[in-house]
mmCIF file of C-alpha atoms in Angstrom:
data_model
loop_
_atom_site.group_PDB
_atom_site.id
_atom_site.type_symbol
_atom_site.label_atom_id
_atom_site.label_comp_id
_atom_site.label_asym_id
_atom_site.label_seq_id
_atom_site.Cartn_x
_atom_site.Cartn_y
_atom_site.Cartn_z
ATOM 1 C CA MET A 1 54.135 -60.207 -19.428
ATOM 2 C CA ASP A 2 56.077 -62.191 -22.022
ATOM 3 C CA THR A 3 58.767 -63.829 -19.940
ATOM 4 C CA ARG A 4 60.629 -65.337 -22.876
ATOM 5 C CA ARG A 5 62.028 -62.178 -24.477
ATOM 6 C CA ARG A 6 65.512 -62.026 -23.046
ATOM 7 C CA PRO A 7 67.976 -64.357 -24.807
ATOM 8 C CA GLU A 8 68.911 -67.419 -22.800
ATOM 9 C CA PRO A 9 71.508 -70.165 -23.191
ATOM 10 C CA THR A 10 71.194 -72.103 -26.435
ATOM 11 C CA THR A 11 68.986 -75.119 -25.729
ATOM 12 C CA ALA A 12 66.183 -76.813 -27.570
ATOM 13 C CA THR A 13 63.647 -75.460 -25.140
ATOM 14 C CA ARG A 14 61.495 -72.492 -24.336
ATOM 15 C CA ARG A 15 63.117 -69.251 -23.317
ATOM 16 C CA ILE A 16 63.498 -69.712 -19.604
ATOM 17 C CA PRO A 17 62.354 -66.752 -17.498
ATOM 18 C CA ALA A 18 65.404 -67.029 -15.345
ATOM 19 C CA GLY A 19 67.321 -63.974 -16.362
ATOM 20 C CA LEU A 20 64.505 -61.579 -16.532
ATOM 21 C CA LEU A 21 65.131 -58.693 -14.196
ATOM 22 C CA PRO A 22 63.526 -55.376 -15.096
ATOM 23 C CA ALA A 23 65.594 -52.247 -15.525
ATOM 24 C CA LEU A 24 65.735 -51.511 -11.808
ATOM 25 C CA LEU A 25 67.772 -54.663 -11.211
ATOM 26 C CA LEU A 26 70.086 -54.191 -14.139
ATOM 27 C CA ALA A 27 72.425 -51.745 -12.421
ATOM 28 C CA ALA A 28 74.410 -54.829 -11.501
ATOM 29 C CA THR A 29 76.231 -56.039 -14.571
ATOM 30 C CA LEU A 30 78.240 -59.012 -15.697
ATOM 31 C CA ALA A 31 81.915 -58.158 -15.525
ATOM 32 C CA GLY A 32 85.354 -59.656 -15.182
ATOM 33 C CA CYS A 33 86.924 -60.574 -11.895
ATOM 34 C CA GLY A 34 88.808 -58.131 -9.734
ATOM 35 C CA THR A 35 86.229 -56.467 -7.495
ATOM 36 C CA THR A 36 85.777 -57.417 -3.884
ATOM 37 C CA GLN A 37 82.861 -58.400 -1.722
ATOM 38 C CA PRO A 38 81.448 -55.533 0.355
ATOM 39 C CA ALA A 39 82.103 -55.328 4.033
ATOM 40 C CA GLY A 40 79.111 -55.895 6.243
ATOM 41 C CA GLY A 41 75.850 -57.552 5.341
ATOM 42 C CA SER A 42 75.282 -61.286 5.259
ATOM 43 C CA PRO A 43 72.764 -63.785 3.963
ATOM 44 C CA PRO A 44 69.798 -64.684 6.188
ATOM 45 C CA ALA A 45 70.482 -67.267 8.882
ATOM 46 C CA ALA A 46 70.334 -70.772 7.460
ATOM 47 C CA PRO A 47 67.120 -72.653 8.198
ATOM 48 C CA ALA A 48 67.264 -76.363 8.884
ATOM 49 C CA VAL A 49 68.152 -78.181 5.681
ATOM 50 C CA PRO A 50 64.858 -79.348 4.212
ATOM 51 C CA ILE A 51 64.397 -82.906 3.019
ATOM 52 C CA GLU A 52 62.297 -81.342 0.281
ATOM 53 C CA LEU A 53 62.240 -77.721 -0.781
ATOM 54 C CA ASP A 54 58.907 -76.030 -0.239
ATOM 55 C CA ALA A 55 56.847 -74.526 -3.050
ATOM 56 C CA ALA A 56 58.061 -70.974 -2.356
ATOM 57 C CA ALA A 57 61.705 -72.001 -2.747
ATOM 58 C CA LEU A 58 60.984 -73.826 -6.004
ATOM 59 C CA ASP A 59 58.992 -70.818 -7.230
ATOM 60 C CA LEU A 60 61.933 -68.492 -6.544
ATOM 61 C CA VAL A 61 64.401 -70.548 -8.552
ATOM 62 C CA THR A 62 62.070 -71.333 -11.458
ATOM 63 C CA TRP A 63 60.302 -67.941 -11.663
ATOM 64 C CA SER A 64 56.920 -69.590 -11.247
ATOM 65 C CA GLY A 65 54.015 -69.979 -8.855
ATOM 66 C CA THR A 66 53.837 -67.166 -6.309
ATOM 67 C CA PHE A 67 57.214 -65.645 -7.187
ATOM 68 C CA PRO A 68 56.128 -63.247 -9.978
ATOM 69 C CA ALA A 69 53.595 -61.523 -7.713
ATOM 70 C CA GLY A 70 56.112 -61.156 -4.882
ATOM 71 C CA HIS A 71 58.762 -59.961 -7.301
ATOM 72 C CA HIS A 72 56.422 -57.272 -8.607
ATOM 73 C CA LEU A 73 55.875 -55.980 -5.050
ATOM 74 C CA VAL A 74 59.618 -55.932 -4.444
ATOM 75 C CA LEU A 75 60.248 -53.977 -7.657
ATOM 76 C CA ARG A 76 57.603 -51.395 -6.750
ATOM 77 C CA ALA A 77 59.010 -50.950 -3.251
ATOM 78 C CA MET A 78 62.610 -50.602 -4.468
ATOM 79 C CA ALA A 79 61.447 -48.059 -7.031
ATOM 80 C CA LYS A 80 59.660 -46.072 -4.312
ATOM 81 C CA VAL A 81 62.760 -45.946 -2.117
ATOM 82 C CA THR A 82 64.968 -45.011 -5.062
ATOM 83 C CA ALA A 83 62.625 -42.229 -6.194
ATOM 84 C CA ASP A 84 62.413 -40.809 -2.649
ATOM 85 C CA CYS A 85 66.203 -40.872 -2.407
ATOM 86 C CA MET A 86 66.627 -39.112 -5.754
ATOM 87 C CA ARG A 87 64.246 -36.361 -4.640
ATOM 88 C CA THR A 88 66.560 -35.621 -1.708
ATOM 89 C CA HIS A 89 69.264 -34.961 -4.315
ATOM 90 C CA GLY A 90 66.997 -32.634 -6.267
ATOM 91 C CA PHE A 91 66.113 -35.030 -9.090
ATOM 92 C CA THR A 92 62.927 -36.585 -10.338
ATOM 93 C CA TRP A 93 63.544 -40.245 -11.117
ATOM 94 C CA THR A 94 60.874 -42.236 -12.915
ATOM 95 C CA PRO A 95 61.386 -46.002 -13.082
ATOM 96 C CA TYR A 96 60.363 -48.060 -16.067
ATOM 97 C CA ALA A 97 56.899 -49.402 -15.343
ATOM 98 C CA ALA A 98 56.989 -53.035 -14.217
ATOM 99 C CA GLU A 99 53.908 -54.799 -15.484
ATOM 100 C CA PRO A 100 52.048 -56.859 -12.870
ATOM 101 C CA PRO A 101 52.101 -60.593 -13.528
ATOM 102 C CA LEU A 102 49.187 -62.080 -15.400
ATOM 103 C CA ASP A 103 46.561 -64.138 -13.658
ATOM 104 C CA GLY A 104 46.351 -67.804 -14.554
ATOM 105 C CA THR A 105 48.727 -70.737 -14.626
ATOM 106 C CA ASP A 106 52.471 -70.591 -15.135
ATOM 107 C CA GLU A 107 51.913 -71.865 -18.680
ATOM 108 C CA GLN A 108 49.405 -69.101 -19.395
ATOM 109 C CA ARG A 109 51.737 -66.429 -17.994
ATOM 110 C CA THR A 110 54.696 -67.716 -19.996
ATOM 111 C CA LEU A 111 52.867 -68.024 -23.310
ATOM 112 C CA ASP A 112 50.698 -64.898 -22.815
ATOM 113 C CA LEU A 113 48.320 -65.639 -25.654
ATOM 114 C CA GLU A 114 46.591 -62.262 -25.458
ATOM 115 C CA ARG A 115 49.874 -60.411 -25.971
ATOM 116 C CA ARG A 116 50.664 -62.672 -28.898
ATOM 117 C CA ARG A 117 47.329 -61.867 -30.467
ATOM 118 C CA ARG A 118 48.171 -58.165 -30.234
ATOM 119 C CA ASP A 119 51.901 -58.135 -30.879
ATOM 120 C CA GLY A 120 53.190 -61.555 -31.902
ATOM 121 C CA TYR A 121 56.706 -61.935 -30.513
ATOM 122 C CA GLY A 122 57.245 -58.173 -30.658
ATOM 123 C CA LEU A 123 59.955 -58.616 -33.297
ATOM 124 C CA TRP A 124 57.989 -57.121 -36.187
ATOM 125 C CA ARG A 125 58.412 -53.578 -34.850
ATOM 126 C CA THR A 126 62.211 -53.882 -34.513
ATOM 127 C CA ASP A 127 65.162 -54.816 -36.700
ATOM 128 C CA GLY A 128 64.659 -58.395 -35.606
ATOM 129 C CA ASP A 129 66.478 -58.515 -32.269
ATOM 130 C CA GLY A 130 63.524 -57.410 -30.144
ATOM 131 C CA ALA A 131 65.518 -54.592 -28.543
ATOM 132 C CA GLN A 132 63.479 -51.518 -27.675
ATOM 133 C CA GLU A 133 65.244 -49.268 -25.203
ATOM 134 C CA PRO A 134 62.686 -46.975 -23.563
ATOM 135 C CA PRO A 135 63.758 -43.357 -23.265
ATOM 136 C CA SER A 136 64.589 -41.920 -19.884
ATOM 137 C CA ALA A 137 61.787 -39.908 -18.366
ATOM 138 C CA ASP A 138 64.207 -37.481 -16.699
ATOM 139 C CA PRO A 139 65.916 -34.856 -18.887
ATOM 140 C CA ALA A 140 68.771 -34.672 -16.383
ATOM 141 C CA ALA A 141 69.569 -38.380 -16.682
ATOM 142 C CA ASP A 142 72.792 -37.823 -18.617
ATOM 143 C CA GLU A 143 74.237 -35.360 -16.114
ATOM 144 C CA PRO A 144 77.188 -36.698 -14.073
ATOM 145 C CA ARG A 145 75.599 -35.444 -10.840
ATOM 146 C CA TYR A 146 72.414 -37.357 -11.612
ATOM 147 C CA GLN A 147 74.315 -40.566 -12.327
ATOM 148 C CA GLN A 148 76.360 -40.121 -9.149
ATOM 149 C CA ALA A 149 73.186 -39.775 -7.089
ATOM 150 C CA LEU A 150 71.534 -42.766 -8.739
ATOM 151 C CA ASN A 151 74.442 -45.207 -9.034
ATOM 152 C CA GLY A 152 76.927 -43.921 -6.481
ATOM 153 C CA ASP A 153 80.703 -43.904 -6.699
ATOM 154 C CA PRO A 154 81.706 -46.176 -9.601
ATOM 155 C CA ALA A 155 84.824 -47.174 -7.676
ATOM 156 C CA ARG A 156 82.745 -48.651 -4.846
ATOM 157 C CA THR A 157 81.395 -51.980 -6.016
ATOM 158 C CA GLY A 158 80.761 -55.424 -4.642
ATOM 159 C CA SER A 159 80.974 -58.668 -6.547
ATOM 160 C CA LEU A 160 79.374 -62.070 -6.529
ATOM 161 C CA ASP A 161 80.485 -65.181 -8.384
ATOM 162 C CA VAL A 162 77.411 -66.874 -9.821
ATOM 163 C CA PRO A 163 77.866 -70.337 -11.328
ATOM 164 C CA GLY A 164 76.390 -70.289 -14.801
ATOM 165 C CA LEU A 165 76.442 -66.493 -15.077
ATOM 166 C CA GLY A 166 79.944 -65.352 -14.210
ATOM 167 C CA THR A 167 80.985 -62.570 -11.872
ATOM 168 C CA ILE A 168 78.340 -59.956 -11.090
ATOM 169 C CA THR A 169 79.412 -56.497 -9.980
ATOM 170 C CA TYR A 170 77.039 -54.048 -8.334
ATOM 171 C CA ALA A 171 77.082 -50.586 -6.797
ATOM 172 C CA LEU A 172 77.440 -50.293 -3.035
ATOM 173 C CA ASP A 173 76.040 -46.780 -2.681
ATOM 174 C CA GLY A 174 73.745 -44.399 -4.506
ATOM 175 C CA CYS A 175 69.972 -44.348 -4.532
ATOM 176 C CA THR A 176 69.582 -47.570 -6.479
ATOM 177 C CA ALA A 177 71.665 -49.438 -3.918
ATOM 178 C CA ARG A 178 69.648 -47.806 -1.141
ATOM 179 C CA GLY A 179 66.481 -49.206 -2.701
ATOM 180 C CA TYR A 180 67.951 -52.694 -2.839
ATOM 181 C CA ALA A 181 69.304 -52.589 0.716
ATOM 182 C CA THR A 182 66.123 -51.113 2.209
ATOM 183 C CA VAL A 183 63.900 -53.841 0.798
ATOM 184 C CA PHE A 184 66.289 -56.777 1.245
ATOM 185 C CA GLY A 185 67.874 -55.700 4.534
ATOM 186 C CA ASP A 186 71.360 -55.266 3.059
ATOM 187 C CA ILE A 187 72.947 -55.056 -0.372
ATOM 188 C CA THR A 188 74.622 -58.476 -0.176
ATOM 189 C CA THR A 189 71.346 -60.260 0.445
ATOM 190 C CA TRP A 190 69.801 -58.429 -2.513
ATOM 191 C CA ALA A 191 72.631 -59.530 -4.823
ATOM 192 C CA ARG A 192 72.452 -63.141 -3.704
ATOM 193 C CA VAL A 193 68.676 -63.386 -4.011
ATOM 194 C CA ALA A 194 68.645 -61.528 -7.331
ATOM 195 C CA TYR A 195 71.317 -63.596 -9.058
ATOM 196 C CA LEU A 196 72.098 -66.956 -7.463
ATOM 197 C CA PRO A 197 68.665 -68.427 -8.334
ATOM 198 C CA GLN A 198 69.266 -67.509 -11.973
ATOM 199 C CA GLY A 199 72.420 -69.621 -12.109
ATOM 200 C CA ILE A 200 70.646 -72.530 -10.433
ATOM 201 C CA ASN A 201 67.731 -72.188 -12.827
ATOM 202 C CA ARG A 202 69.998 -72.296 -15.859
ATOM 203 C CA THR A 203 71.538 -75.524 -14.613
ATOM 204 C CA ALA A 204 68.050 -76.947 -14.021
ATOM 205 C CA ALA A 205 67.028 -75.824 -17.520
ATOM 206 C CA ARG A 206 69.883 -77.767 -19.082
ATOM 207 C CA THR A 207 68.858 -80.835 -17.118
ATOM 208 C CA ALA A 208 65.251 -80.410 -18.214
ATOM 209 C CA ALA A 209 66.223 -79.952 -21.865
ATOM 210 C CA ALA A 210 68.128 -83.244 -21.834
ATOM 211 C CA HIS A 211 65.248 -85.243 -20.341
ATOM 212 C CA PRO A 212 63.399 -87.661 -22.685
ATOM 213 C CA ARG A 213 60.026 -86.241 -21.642
ATOM 214 C CA HIS A 214 61.086 -82.837 -22.874
ATOM 215 C CA GLY A 215 62.372 -84.276 -26.109
ATOM 216 C CA GLU A 216 59.056 -86.026 -26.680
ATOM 217 C CA ALA A 217 57.081 -82.834 -26.010
ATOM 218 C CA LEU A 218 59.373 -80.846 -28.279
ATOM 219 C CA ALA A 219 58.976 -83.351 -31.112
ATOM 220 C CA ALA A 220 55.199 -83.263 -30.648
ATOM 221 C CA TRP A 221 55.253 -79.456 -30.804
ATOM 222 C CA SER A 222 57.284 -79.556 -34.023
ATOM 223 C CA ARG A 223 54.812 -82.007 -35.592
ATOM 224 C CA CYS A 224 51.901 -79.807 -34.548
ATOM 225 C CA MET A 225 53.502 -76.745 -36.121
ATOM 226 C CA ALA A 226 54.323 -78.663 -39.310
ATOM 227 C CA GLY A 227 50.688 -79.687 -39.503
ATOM 228 C CA HIS A 228 49.844 -75.993 -39.781
ATOM 229 C CA GLY A 229 52.484 -75.291 -42.405
ATOM 230 C CA HIS A 230 55.316 -74.127 -40.097
ATOM 231 C CA ARG A 231 58.467 -76.256 -40.055
ATOM 232 C CA TYR A 232 60.610 -75.527 -37.006
ATOM 233 C CA ALA A 233 62.504 -77.849 -34.690
ATOM 234 C CA THR A 234 62.192 -75.615 -31.607
ATOM 235 C CA PRO A 235 60.329 -72.457 -30.578
ATOM 236 C CA ASP A 236 63.608 -70.549 -30.451
ATOM 237 C CA ASP A 237 64.148 -71.364 -34.108
ATOM 238 C CA ILE A 238 61.118 -69.232 -34.933
ATOM 239 C CA ARG A 239 62.598 -66.110 -33.372
ATOM 240 C CA VAL A 240 65.985 -66.713 -34.970
ATOM 241 C CA ALA A 241 64.387 -67.162 -38.407
ATOM 242 C CA LEU A 242 62.190 -64.085 -38.047
ATOM 243 C CA GLY A 243 65.065 -61.933 -36.837
ATOM 244 C CA THR A 244 67.243 -63.003 -39.742
ATOM 245 C CA ALA A 245 64.454 -62.400 -42.248
ATOM 246 C CA TYR A 246 63.645 -58.959 -40.882
ATOM 247 C CA ARG A 247 67.268 -57.830 -40.903
ATOM 248 C CA GLN A 248 67.727 -58.999 -44.478
ATOM 249 C CA SER A 249 64.425 -57.867 -45.977
ATOM 250 C CA GLY A 250 63.780 -54.502 -44.327
ATOM 251 C CA GLY A 251 60.421 -53.094 -45.358
ATOM 252 C CA ARG A 252 57.551 -51.642 -43.352
ATOM 253 C CA ALA A 253 57.211 -53.052 -39.847
ATOM 254 C CA GLU A 254 53.423 -53.043 -40.014
ATOM 255 C CA ASP A 255 53.540 -55.316 -43.065
ATOM 256 C CA ARG A 256 55.249 -57.981 -40.953
ATOM 257 C CA ARG A 257 52.860 -57.861 -38.029
ATOM 258 C CA GLU A 258 49.953 -59.948 -39.311
ATOM 259 C CA ALA A 259 52.073 -62.945 -40.300
ATOM 260 C CA GLU A 260 54.086 -62.781 -37.071
ATOM 261 C CA VAL A 261 50.955 -62.642 -34.919
ATOM 262 C CA ALA A 262 49.480 -65.690 -36.682
ATOM 263 C CA LEU A 263 52.727 -67.626 -36.218
ATOM 264 C CA ALA A 264 53.097 -66.666 -32.539
ATOM 265 C CA VAL A 265 49.507 -67.648 -31.758
ATOM 266 C CA GLN A 266 49.885 -71.008 -33.482
ATOM 267 C CA ASP A 267 53.147 -71.576 -31.606
ATOM 268 C CA ALA A 268 51.314 -71.047 -28.308
ATOM 269 C CA ARG A 269 48.394 -73.250 -29.299
ATOM 270 C CA CYS A 270 50.663 -76.135 -30.260
ATOM 271 C CA ASP A 271 52.619 -75.594 -27.044
ATOM 272 C CA GLN A 272 49.456 -75.855 -24.968
ATOM 273 C CA GLN A 273 48.230 -78.861 -26.945
ATOM 274 C CA VAL A 274 51.374 -80.915 -26.275
ATOM 275 C CA ARG A 275 52.202 -79.296 -22.877
ATOM 276 C CA LEU A 276 55.706 -78.219 -23.916
ATOM 277 C CA THR A 277 56.048 -75.255 -21.550
ATOM 278 C CA ALA A 278 54.241 -77.099 -18.747
ATOM 279 C CA THR A 279 56.491 -80.152 -19.153
ATOM 280 C CA GLU A 280 59.647 -78.038 -19.207
ATOM 281 C CA LEU A 281 58.653 -76.330 -15.953
ATOM 282 C CA GLU A 282 57.793 -79.645 -14.289
ATOM 283 C CA LEU A 283 61.194 -81.020 -15.265
ATOM 284 C CA ARG A 284 63.008 -77.885 -14.088
ATOM 285 C CA ARG A 285 61.318 -78.103 -10.704
ATOM 286 C CA GLU A 286 62.186 -81.801 -10.485
ATOM 287 C CA ALA A 287 65.818 -80.967 -11.251
ATOM 288 C CA VAL A 288 65.915 -78.382 -8.466
ATOM 289 C CA ARG A 289 64.388 -80.854 -5.986
ATOM 290 C CA ALA A 290 67.141 -83.336 -6.869
ATOM 291 C CA LEU A 291 70.046 -80.972 -6.136
ATOM 292 C CA ALA A 292 72.627 -81.792 -3.500
ATOM 293 C CA VAL A 293 71.865 -81.014 0.137
ATOM 294 C CA ASP A 294 74.190 -77.990 0.289
ATOM 295 C CA GLN A 295 72.550 -76.494 -2.797
ATOM 296 C CA ARG A 296 69.090 -77.055 -1.353
ATOM 297 C CA ALA A 297 70.203 -75.401 1.880
ATOM 298 C CA GLU A 298 71.394 -72.366 -0.098
ATOM 299 C CA ILE A 299 68.073 -72.197 -1.960
ATOM 300 C CA ALA A 300 66.227 -72.325 1.360
ATOM 301 C CA ARG A 301 68.320 -69.378 2.627
ATOM 302 C CA LEU A 302 67.648 -67.413 -0.557
ATOM 303 C CA SER A 303 63.932 -68.130 -0.278
ATOM 304 C CA ALA A 304 63.917 -66.896 3.316
ATOM 305 C CA GLY A 305 65.615 -63.699 2.172
ATOM 306 C CA PHE A 306 63.089 -63.168 -0.574
ATOM 307 C CA THR A 307 60.128 -63.831 1.741
ATOM 308 C CA ALA A 308 61.463 -61.209 4.162
ATOM 309 C CA ALA A 309 61.927 -58.749 1.295
ATOM 310 C CA VAL A 310 58.331 -59.218 0.164
ATOM 311 C CA ALA A 311 57.132 -58.492 3.700
ATOM 312 C CA ARG A 312 59.228 -55.298 3.840
ATOM 313 C CA ALA A 313 57.957 -54.306 0.416
ATOM 314 C CA ARG A 314 54.348 -54.582 1.553
ATOM 315 C CA SER A 315 55.075 -52.381 4.560
ATOM 316 C CA LEU A 316 56.898 -49.777 2.473
ATOM 317 C CA LEU A 317 54.127 -49.596 -0.110
ATOM 318 C CA ALA A 318 51.459 -49.319 2.585
ATOM 319 C CA ALA A 319 53.246 -46.416 4.326
#
């Protein structure tokens, strides 16, 4: 799974997989202030403040290690609950398929060399922005009654202020909310675990991008690419340049594929050679470890909530 597709804050770094929630999680949207927190539901009880965060907590914030596998289980379980709920309303709901995480290291999962060999960055088949909205599998999806069953009363929402992201609003009822609450114990815990780590990760990403070790790795990557005839300062510059070129030139998508694949593969090879992605992740994890005690305590609570959700997901999928 290419975890760098969704646009992230502008930094001279890799696309951070912090904001990557599949379609099932996207019912909660960024919005302005004005909604209220839901009644009932609370975060998991706070564990003792750790001197050092454990690996699971760091994985949650940085979308690395064991987190992708647990996240995939959670998505499958929430989809199962949502589909069962929709059937009680007389609808067939088919979620977008969530690909299981790749085997291998975090670097290998992030770069996904095999996907690059097949599809490059995936921009060649689009107008350059990478957007490909899959069609709904349910012909009734546009009916008001269907949307009411899936997303609930639009007037009933909760909100969560997320530093670095803004105010998140989310539905409090409907089948999607039932899926969230069933797996996470309550809707508030789902919202906190789904979004607060993203804000923390973005802060850690900015810290990592400013570190001299990252700058050295980035410069080494740029020299490696230049040595193969590609002059870019950062990996993000490649996607920006390709998108601009595709929008301006038009032409047949298939004609663009071969060159894009070659560029994407060389990008990954240079990245691996100089350890750009690996260094960025190391620095992000270091930044999270160095957070203030209250922030580490919050991360520990979020990690406990996610661990409990994974356990519920396993039980639901086994039933």
